[in-house]
PDB file of C-alpha atoms and ligand atoms in Angstrom:
ATOM      1  CA  MET O   1      94.656  99.791 117.093  1.00  0.00           C
ATOM      2  CA  ASN O   2      93.655 101.632 113.864  1.00  0.00           C
ATOM      3  CA  GLY O   3      90.860 101.226 111.327  1.00  0.00           C
ATOM      4  CA  LYS O   4      86.936 101.281 112.891  1.00  0.00           C
ATOM      5  CA  VAL O   5      85.830  97.959 114.517  1.00  0.00           C
ATOM      6  CA  PHE O   6      82.396  98.243 115.903  1.00  0.00           C
ATOM      7  CA  ILE O   7      81.865  95.365 118.730  1.00  0.00           C
ATOM      8  CA  MET O   8      78.575  94.443 118.828  1.00  0.00           C
ATOM      9  CA  ASP O   9      76.567  94.366 122.369  1.00  0.00           C
ATOM     10  CA  HIS O  10      73.088  93.847 121.872  1.00  0.00           C
ATOM     11  CA  PRO O  11      71.924  91.409 124.247  1.00  0.00           C
ATOM     12  CA  LEU O  12      70.377  89.154 121.779  1.00  0.00           C
ATOM     13  CA  ILE O  13      73.883  88.489 120.054  1.00  0.00           C
ATOM     14  CA  LYS O  14      75.457  88.285 123.517  1.00  0.00           C
ATOM     15  CA  HIS O  15      72.920  85.312 124.363  1.00  0.00           C
ATOM     16  CA  LYS O  16      72.998  83.664 121.405  1.00  0.00           C
ATOM     17  CA  ILE O  17      76.968  83.557 121.196  1.00  0.00           C
ATOM     18  CA  SER O  18      77.143  81.661 125.096  1.00  0.00           C
ATOM     19  CA  ILE O  19      74.726  79.006 123.114  1.00  0.00           C
ATOM     20  CA  LEU O  20      76.889  78.863 120.329  1.00  0.00           C
ATOM     21  CA  ARG O  21      80.228  78.428 123.150  1.00  0.00           C
ATOM     22  CA  ASN O  22      77.921  75.052 125.216  1.00  0.00           C
ATOM     23  CA  LYS O  23      79.800  72.194 123.589  1.00  0.00           C
ATOM     24  CA  HIS O  24      77.026  70.722 123.818  1.00  0.00           C
ATOM     25  CA  THR O  25      74.651  72.671 121.603  1.00  0.00           C
ATOM     26  CA  PRO O  26      74.103  70.462 118.529  1.00  0.00           C
ATOM     27  CA  THR O  27      75.111  71.043 114.779  1.00  0.00           C
ATOM     28  CA  SER O  28      71.514  71.997 113.900  1.00  0.00           C
ATOM     29  CA  GLU O  29      71.340  74.290 116.225  1.00  0.00           C
ATOM     30  CA  PHE O  30      74.021  75.291 115.954  1.00  0.00           C
ATOM     31  CA  ARG O  31      73.880  76.391 113.018  1.00  0.00           C
ATOM     32  CA  HIS O  32      70.716  77.767 112.682  1.00  0.00           C
ATOM     33  CA  LEU O  33      72.452  80.509 115.673  1.00  0.00           C
ATOM     34  CA  VAL O  34      75.118  81.347 113.113  1.00  0.00           C
ATOM     35  CA  GLU O  35      73.293  81.927 110.619  1.00  0.00           C
ATOM     36  CA  GLU O  36      70.455  84.459 113.819  1.00  0.00           C
ATOM     37  CA  ILE O  37      73.751  86.050 114.838  1.00  0.00           C
ATOM     38  CA  ALA O  38      74.595  86.547 111.205  1.00  0.00           C
ATOM     39  CA  MET O  39      71.682  88.547 110.575  1.00  0.00           C
ATOM     40  CA  LEU O  40      71.262  90.554 113.579  1.00  0.00           C
ATOM     41  CA  GLU O  41      75.078  92.014 112.713  1.00  0.00           C
ATOM     42  CA  ALA O  42      74.106  92.673 109.670  1.00  0.00           C
ATOM     43  CA  TYR O  43      71.414  94.764 110.777  1.00  0.00           C
ATOM     44  CA  GLU O  44      74.376  96.518 112.687  1.00  0.00           C
ATOM     45  CA  ALA O  45      76.712  96.346 110.130  1.00  0.00           C
ATOM     46  CA  PHE O  46      73.810  97.795 107.530  1.00  0.00           C
ATOM     47  CA  ARG O  47      72.953 100.994 109.134  1.00  0.00           C
ATOM     48  CA  ASP O  48      75.559 103.317 107.139  1.00  0.00           C
ATOM     49  CA  LEU O  49      73.673 101.904 103.425  1.00  0.00           C
ATOM     50  CA  PRO O  50      72.924 105.045 101.446  1.00  0.00           C
ATOM     51  CA  LEU O  51      69.690 105.847 101.003  1.00  0.00           C
ATOM     52  CA  ARG O  52      67.691 107.128  98.035  1.00  0.00           C
ATOM     53  CA  ASN O  53      63.993 108.405  97.810  1.00  0.00           C
ATOM     54  CA  GLU O  54      61.821 107.240  94.843  1.00  0.00           C
ATOM     55  CA  GLU O  55      58.584 107.337  93.662  1.00  0.00           C
ATOM     56  CA  VAL O  56      56.158 105.302  94.361  1.00  0.00           C
ATOM     57  CA  GLU O  57      52.474 104.300  94.129  1.00  0.00           C
ATOM     58  CA  THR O  58      50.213 103.559  97.124  1.00  0.00           C
ATOM     59  CA  PRO O  59      46.904 102.834  96.969  1.00  0.00           C
ATOM     60  CA  LEU O  60      46.033 106.150  98.072  1.00  0.00           C
ATOM     61  CA  GLU O  61      48.543 108.457  96.346  1.00  0.00           C
ATOM     62  CA  THR O  62      51.907 108.259  94.978  1.00  0.00           C
ATOM     63  CA  CYS O  63      54.256 109.251  97.526  1.00  0.00           C
ATOM     64  CA  MET O  64      58.151 109.662  96.808  1.00  0.00           C
ATOM     65  CA  THR O  65      59.945 107.134  99.058  1.00  0.00           C
ATOM     66  CA  PRO O  66      63.264 105.263 100.364  1.00  0.00           C
ATOM     67  CA  VAL O  67      64.484 102.934  99.451  1.00  0.00           C
ATOM     68  CA  ILE O  68      68.194 101.566  99.786  1.00  0.00           C
ATOM     69  CA  ASP O  69      71.176 103.135  97.006  1.00  0.00           C
ATOM     70  CA  GLY O  70      73.945 102.839  94.775  1.00  0.00           C
ATOM     71  CA  LYS O  71      76.627  99.852  94.928  1.00  0.00           C
ATOM     72  CA  LYS O  72      75.143  96.595  94.709  1.00  0.00           C
ATOM     73  CA  MET O  73      76.925  93.856  97.402  1.00  0.00           C
ATOM     74  CA  ALA O  74      78.598  91.392  96.881  1.00  0.00           C
ATOM     75  CA  ILE O  75      78.528  88.302  99.785  1.00  0.00           C
ATOM     76  CA  ILE O  76      81.553  86.596 100.334  1.00  0.00           C
ATOM     77  CA  PRO O  77      81.772  83.793 102.827  1.00  0.00           C
ATOM     78  CA  ILE O  78      85.802  82.914 103.379  1.00  0.00           C
ATOM     79  CA  LEU O  79      84.993  78.580 103.547  1.00  0.00           C
ATOM     80  CA  ARG O  80      83.923  76.614 105.332  1.00  0.00           C
ATOM     81  CA  ALA O  81      82.571  78.322 108.196  1.00  0.00           C
ATOM     82  CA  GLY O  82      81.938  82.155 106.315  1.00  0.00           C
ATOM     83  CA  ILE O  83      79.212  79.443 105.051  1.00  0.00           C
ATOM     84  CA  GLY O  84      77.174  79.375 107.526  1.00  0.00           C
ATOM     85  CA  MET O  85      76.529  83.301 107.899  1.00  0.00           C
ATOM     86  CA  VAL O  86      75.376  83.500 104.312  1.00  0.00           C
ATOM     87  CA  ASN O  87      71.749  83.100 104.230  1.00  0.00           C
ATOM     88  CA  GLY O  88      71.501  85.082 107.607  1.00  0.00           C
ATOM     89  CA  VAL O  89      72.917  88.340 105.512  1.00  0.00           C
ATOM     90  CA  HIS O  90      71.402  86.976 102.463  1.00  0.00           C
ATOM     91  CA  ALA O  91      67.816  87.203 103.882  1.00  0.00           C
ATOM     92  CA  LEU O  92      68.753  90.858 104.237  1.00  0.00           C
ATOM     93  CA  VAL O  93      69.796  91.452 100.818  1.00  0.00           C
ATOM     94  CA  PRO O  94      67.851  89.255  98.605  1.00  0.00           C
ATOM     95  CA  SER O  95      69.609  91.016  95.428  1.00  0.00           C
ATOM     96  CA  ALA O  96      73.200  90.619  96.641  1.00  0.00           C
ATOM     97  CA  LYS O  97      75.387  87.922  94.959  1.00  0.00           C
ATOM     98  CA  VAL O  98      77.780  85.662  96.513  1.00  0.00           C
ATOM     99  CA  GLY O  99      81.797  84.914  96.082  1.00  0.00           C
ATOM    100  CA  HIS O 100      83.488  82.237  97.543  1.00  0.00           C
ATOM    101  CA  ILE O 101      87.200  82.503  98.643  1.00  0.00           C
ATOM    102  CA  GLY O 102      88.605  78.968 100.047  1.00  0.00           C
ATOM    103  CA  LEU O 103      91.354  79.103 102.363  1.00  0.00           C
ATOM    104  CA  CYS O 104      92.488  76.360 104.821  1.00  0.00           C
ATOM    105  CA  ARG O 105      94.592  76.911 108.384  1.00  0.00           C
ATOM    106  CA  ASP O 106      97.620  75.077 108.192  1.00  0.00           C
ATOM    107  CA  PRO O 107      96.819  72.721 111.646  1.00  0.00           C
ATOM    108  CA  GLU O 108     101.136  73.606 112.636  1.00  0.00           C
ATOM    109  CA  THR O 109     102.248  76.933 110.977  1.00  0.00           C
ATOM    110  CA  HIS O 110      98.664  78.235 111.108  1.00  0.00           C
ATOM    111  CA  GLU O 111      99.226  80.163 108.059  1.00  0.00           C
ATOM    112  CA  PRO O 112      96.380  79.852 105.659  1.00  0.00           C
ATOM    113  CA  HIS O 113      96.500  77.730 102.162  1.00  0.00           C
ATOM    114  CA  GLU O 114      93.825  78.981  99.400  1.00  0.00           C
ATOM    115  CA  TYR O 115      92.847  76.175  97.609  1.00  0.00           C
ATOM    116  CA  TYR O 116      89.401  78.166  96.319  1.00  0.00           C
ATOM    117  CA  CYS O 117      88.325  81.269  95.442  1.00  0.00           C
ATOM    118  CA  LYS O 118      85.637  83.095  92.980  1.00  0.00           C
ATOM    119  CA  LEU O 119      84.189  86.337  93.296  1.00  0.00           C
ATOM    120  CA  PRO O 120      80.973  87.632  91.171  1.00  0.00           C
ATOM    121  CA  ASP O 121      81.646  90.194  88.266  1.00  0.00           C
ATOM    122  CA  LEU O 122      82.123  94.470  88.329  1.00  0.00           C
ATOM    123  CA  ILE O 123      83.322  93.512  92.189  1.00  0.00           C
ATOM    124  CA  GLU O 124      84.923  97.099  91.959  1.00  0.00           C
ATOM    125  CA  GLU O 125      81.607  98.614  92.225  1.00  0.00           C
ATOM    126  CA  ARG O 126      80.609  96.520  94.660  1.00  0.00           C
ATOM    127  CA  LEU O 127      80.425  96.941  98.566  1.00  0.00           C
ATOM    128  CA  ALA O 128      82.126  93.228  99.834  1.00  0.00           C
ATOM    129  CA  VAL O 129      81.256  92.137 102.609  1.00  0.00           C
ATOM    130  CA  LEU O 130      83.762  89.409 103.948  1.00  0.00           C
ATOM    131  CA  LEU O 131      81.771  86.318 106.007  1.00  0.00           C
ATOM    132  CA  ASP O 132      84.102  84.810 108.410  1.00  0.00           C
ATOM    133  CA  PRO O 133      83.118  83.517 112.578  1.00  0.00           C
ATOM    134  CA  MET O 134      86.293  83.216 114.009  1.00  0.00           C
ATOM    135  CA  LEU O 135      88.490  85.859 113.529  1.00  0.00           C
ATOM    136  CA  ALA O 136      92.116  84.475 115.361  1.00  0.00           C
ATOM    137  CA  THR O 137      95.662  84.992 114.167  1.00  0.00           C
ATOM    138  CA  GLY O 138      93.832  87.437 111.666  1.00  0.00           C
ATOM    139  CA  GLY O 139      95.584  85.243 109.100  1.00  0.00           C
ATOM    140  CA  SER O 140      92.357  84.157 106.888  1.00  0.00           C
ATOM    141  CA  ALA O 141      91.122  87.366 107.261  1.00  0.00           C
ATOM    142  CA  VAL O 142      94.227  89.497 105.913  1.00  0.00           C
ATOM    143  CA  ASP O 143      94.629  87.167 102.705  1.00  0.00           C
ATOM    144  CA  ALA O 144      91.020  87.610 102.108  1.00  0.00           C
ATOM    145  CA  VAL O 145      90.984  90.837 102.360  1.00  0.00           C
ATOM    146  CA  ASN O 146      93.827  91.094 100.247  1.00  0.00           C
ATOM    147  CA  TYR O 147      92.058  88.859  97.604  1.00  0.00           C
ATOM    148  CA  ILE O 148      88.917  91.322  96.905  1.00  0.00           C
ATOM    149  CA  LYS O 149      91.919  94.713  96.919  1.00  0.00           C
ATOM    150  CA  LYS O 150      93.812  92.498  94.249  1.00  0.00           C
ATOM    151  CA  ALA O 151      90.572  91.491  92.186  1.00  0.00           C
ATOM    152  CA  GLY O 152      89.245  95.393  92.357  1.00  0.00           C
ATOM    153  CA  GLY O 153      87.073  95.638  95.416  1.00  0.00           C
ATOM    154  CA  LYS O 154      87.251  98.945  97.554  1.00  0.00           C
ATOM    155  CA  HIS O 155      84.859  99.157 100.026  1.00  0.00           C
ATOM    156  CA  ILE O 156      84.837  96.123 102.642  1.00  0.00           C
ATOM    157  CA  LYS O 157      83.278  94.869 105.596  1.00  0.00           C
ATOM    158  CA  PHE O 158      84.127  92.029 107.110  1.00  0.00           C
ATOM    159  CA  MET O 159      81.928  90.453 110.007  1.00  0.00           C
ATOM    160  CA  CYS O 160      82.630  87.723 112.048  1.00  0.00           C
ATOM    161  CA  ILE O 161      81.193  86.048 115.153  1.00  0.00           C
ATOM    162  CA  ILE O 162      84.123  85.947 117.897  1.00  0.00           C
ATOM    163  CA  ALA O 163      88.045  87.845 118.045  1.00  0.00           C
ATOM    164  CA  ALA O 164      91.033  87.619 119.632  1.00  0.00           C
ATOM    165  CA  PRO O 165      92.564  90.479 119.779  1.00  0.00           C
ATOM    166  CA  GLU O 166      95.431  89.246 118.125  1.00  0.00           C
ATOM    167  CA  GLY O 167      93.597  88.893 114.940  1.00  0.00           C
ATOM    168  CA  LEU O 168      91.428  92.345 115.852  1.00  0.00           C
ATOM    169  CA  GLU O 169      94.972  93.600 115.562  1.00  0.00           C
ATOM    170  CA  LYS O 170      96.561  92.194 112.466  1.00  0.00           C
ATOM    171  CA  LEU O 171      93.504  92.991 110.111  1.00  0.00           C
ATOM    172  CA  THR O 172      93.460  95.905 111.152  1.00  0.00           C
ATOM    173  CA  ASN O 173      96.844  97.114 111.293  1.00  0.00           C
ATOM    174  CA  GLU O 174      96.987  95.605 107.804  1.00  0.00           C
ATOM    175  CA  HIS O 175      93.671  96.683 106.415  1.00  0.00           C
ATOM    176  CA  PRO O 176      93.162  99.870 108.241  1.00  0.00           C
ATOM    177  CA  ASP O 177      90.259 100.905 105.658  1.00  0.00           C
ATOM    178  CA  VAL O 178      88.134  97.648 106.185  1.00  0.00           C
ATOM    179  CA  GLU O 179      85.368  98.385 108.289  1.00  0.00           C
ATOM    180  CA  VAL O 180      85.011  95.834 111.045  1.00  0.00           C
ATOM    181  CA  TYR O 181      82.111  93.856 113.092  1.00  0.00           C
ATOM    182  CA  VAL O 182      82.762  91.605 116.199  1.00  0.00           C
ATOM    183  CA  GLY O 183      80.380  89.825 118.179  1.00  0.00           C
ATOM    184  CA  ASN O 184      82.188  89.403 121.190  1.00  0.00           C
ATOM    185  CA  LEU O 185      86.073  90.107 121.651  1.00  0.00           C
ATOM    186  CA  ASP O 186      87.375  87.104 123.768  1.00  0.00           C
ATOM    187  CA  ARG O 187      90.384  86.981 125.485  1.00  0.00           C
ATOM    188  CA  GLY O 188      93.073  85.498 123.050  1.00  0.00           C
ATOM    189  CA  LEU O 189      94.303  82.711 121.587  1.00  0.00           C
ATOM    190  CA  ASN O 190      96.256  79.182 123.242  1.00  0.00           C
ATOM    191  CA  LYS O 191      99.248  77.552 122.111  1.00  0.00           C
ATOM    192  CA  ASP O 192      96.969  76.168 118.454  1.00  0.00           C
ATOM    193  CA  ALA O 193      96.129  79.402 118.009  1.00  0.00           C
ATOM    194  CA  TYR O 194      92.645  79.080 118.696  1.00  0.00           C
ATOM    195  CA  ILE O 195      90.517  81.440 120.750  1.00  0.00           C
ATOM    196  CA  CYS O 196      89.380  81.336 124.167  1.00  0.00           C
ATOM    197  CA  PRO O 197      87.086  80.305 125.333  1.00  0.00           C
ATOM    198  CA  GLY O 198      85.585  80.833 121.693  1.00  0.00           C
ATOM    199  CA  LEU O 199      84.038  77.913 120.550  1.00  0.00           C
ATOM    200  CA  GLY O 200      86.147  75.486 119.107  1.00  0.00           C
ATOM    201  CA  ASP O 201      86.303  74.876 115.731  1.00  0.00           C
ATOM    202  CA  ALA O 202      83.287  76.255 113.926  1.00  0.00           C
ATOM    203  CA  GLY O 203      83.276  74.571 110.480  1.00  0.00           C
ATOM    204  CA  ASP O 204      83.194  71.272 112.492  1.00  0.00           C
ATOM    205  CA  ARG O 205      80.399  72.198 114.461  1.00  0.00           C
ATOM    206  CA  ILE O 206      78.662  74.319 111.537  1.00  0.00           C
ATOM    207  CA  PHE O 207      79.223  71.062 109.243  1.00  0.00           C
ATOM    208  CA  GLY O 208      79.306  68.310 112.190  1.00  0.00           C
ATOM    209  CA  THR O 209      82.315  67.141 111.059  1.00  0.00           C
ATOM    210  CA  GLN O 210      85.743  66.701 113.363  1.00  0.00           C
TER     211      GLN O 210
HETATM  212  C1  PRP U   1      89.169  79.016 111.001  1.00  0.00           C
HETATM  213  C2  PRP U   1      87.786  79.700 110.763  1.00  0.00           C
HETATM  214  C3  PRP U   1      89.072  80.507 110.204  1.00  0.00           C
HETATM  215  C4  PRP U   1      90.189  80.750 110.406  1.00  0.00           C
HETATM  216  C5  PRP U   1      90.774  81.721 111.493  1.00  0.00           C
HETATM  217  O1  PRP U   1      89.080  78.470 109.460  1.00  0.00           O
HETATM  218  O2  PRP U   1      86.555  79.840 110.061  1.00  0.00           O
HETATM  219  O3  PRP U   1      88.144  81.193 108.545  1.00  0.00           O
HETATM  220  O4  PRP U   1      90.010  79.689 111.060  1.00  0.00           O
HETATM  221  O5  PRP U   1      91.790  81.719 111.410  1.00  0.00           O
HETATM  222  P1  PRP U   1      93.019  82.141 111.679  1.00  0.00           P
HETATM  223  O6  PRP U   1      92.450  84.055 111.676  1.00  0.00           O
HETATM  224  O7  PRP U   1      94.078  82.210 112.515  1.00  0.00           O
HETATM  225  O8  PRP U   1      93.776  82.094 109.931  1.00  0.00           O
HETATM  226  P2  PRP U   1      89.546  76.417 109.389  1.00  0.00           P
HETATM  227  O9  PRP U   1      91.288  77.137 108.460  1.00  0.00           O
HETATM  228  O10 PRP U   1      89.467  76.112 110.455  1.00  0.00           O
HETATM  229  O11 PRP U   1      88.860  76.033 107.745  1.00  0.00           O
HETATM  230  P3  PRP U   1      87.474  75.320 108.226  1.00  0.00           P
HETATM  231  O12 PRP U   1      86.272  76.642 107.480  1.00  0.00           O
HETATM  232  O13 PRP U   1      87.331  75.017 106.521  1.00  0.00           O
HETATM  233  O14 PRP U   1      87.396  74.326 109.239  1.00  0.00           O
HETATM  234  N1  URA U   2      89.144  78.297 113.934  1.00  0.00           N
HETATM  235  C1  URA U   2      88.130  78.386 114.937  1.00  0.00           C
HETATM  236  O1  URA U   2      87.220  77.567 113.881  1.00  0.00           O
HETATM  237  N2  URA U   2      88.101  78.046 115.508  1.00  0.00           N
HETATM  238  C2  URA U   2      89.546  78.905 116.613  1.00  0.00           C
HETATM  239  O2  URA U   2      89.233  79.337 117.868  1.00  0.00           O
HETATM  240  C3  URA U   2      90.270  80.180 115.760  1.00  0.00           C
HETATM  241  C4  URA U   2      90.304  79.273 114.200  1.00  0.00           C
END
């Protein structure tokens, strides 16, 4: 496999994913857990954010102290299900701007269709953090990265909660420069291109639709 892939091993992430998988977990709890897992993954994914020293006056004296340096951030959920992850990441980096990429898989071909896209300005200067709980065939993630790159985006991190090996391979082959953060790598896809064991349809479970 090409690329930079980080599979999460934190027990809190694993535990919370297990609750997500349970078909009896109600919508409100599901939504809350998706947000929490996104925050925990972001904590790992942002380990390499560069720091610079800044002068700060404490109540006692002046000191040089590290602050996050450099690029601004764009948080970009793939609609709909990616929206469920936004608040968890935004809570850690409140200054980030939020873009949206609307993609929907065709139920027959499993190919993604684009229906809405809007990115923040200066995308070429921002770290783009692309969010989608599910990386199944990889078609949606690849299309979303293509869109961000066409708009000028250069540094992209993709965060998902569950990935299938098929999707991970496609994304890392087509975009080896993208850093991919995965909550859990599952067994594979079924004939309908759903991840198994997975958690079902993430969008429907987050928004309470069928
Ligand atoms: C789901 C999921 C991903 C996509 C993954 O979205 O949220 O975006 O499928 O599948 P892929 O890797 O095979 O492209 P869906 O198209 O069902 O839309 P929704 O979020 O609006 O439910
Ligand atoms: N989209 C989902 O929401 N779940 C899957 O298992 C595959 C694609």
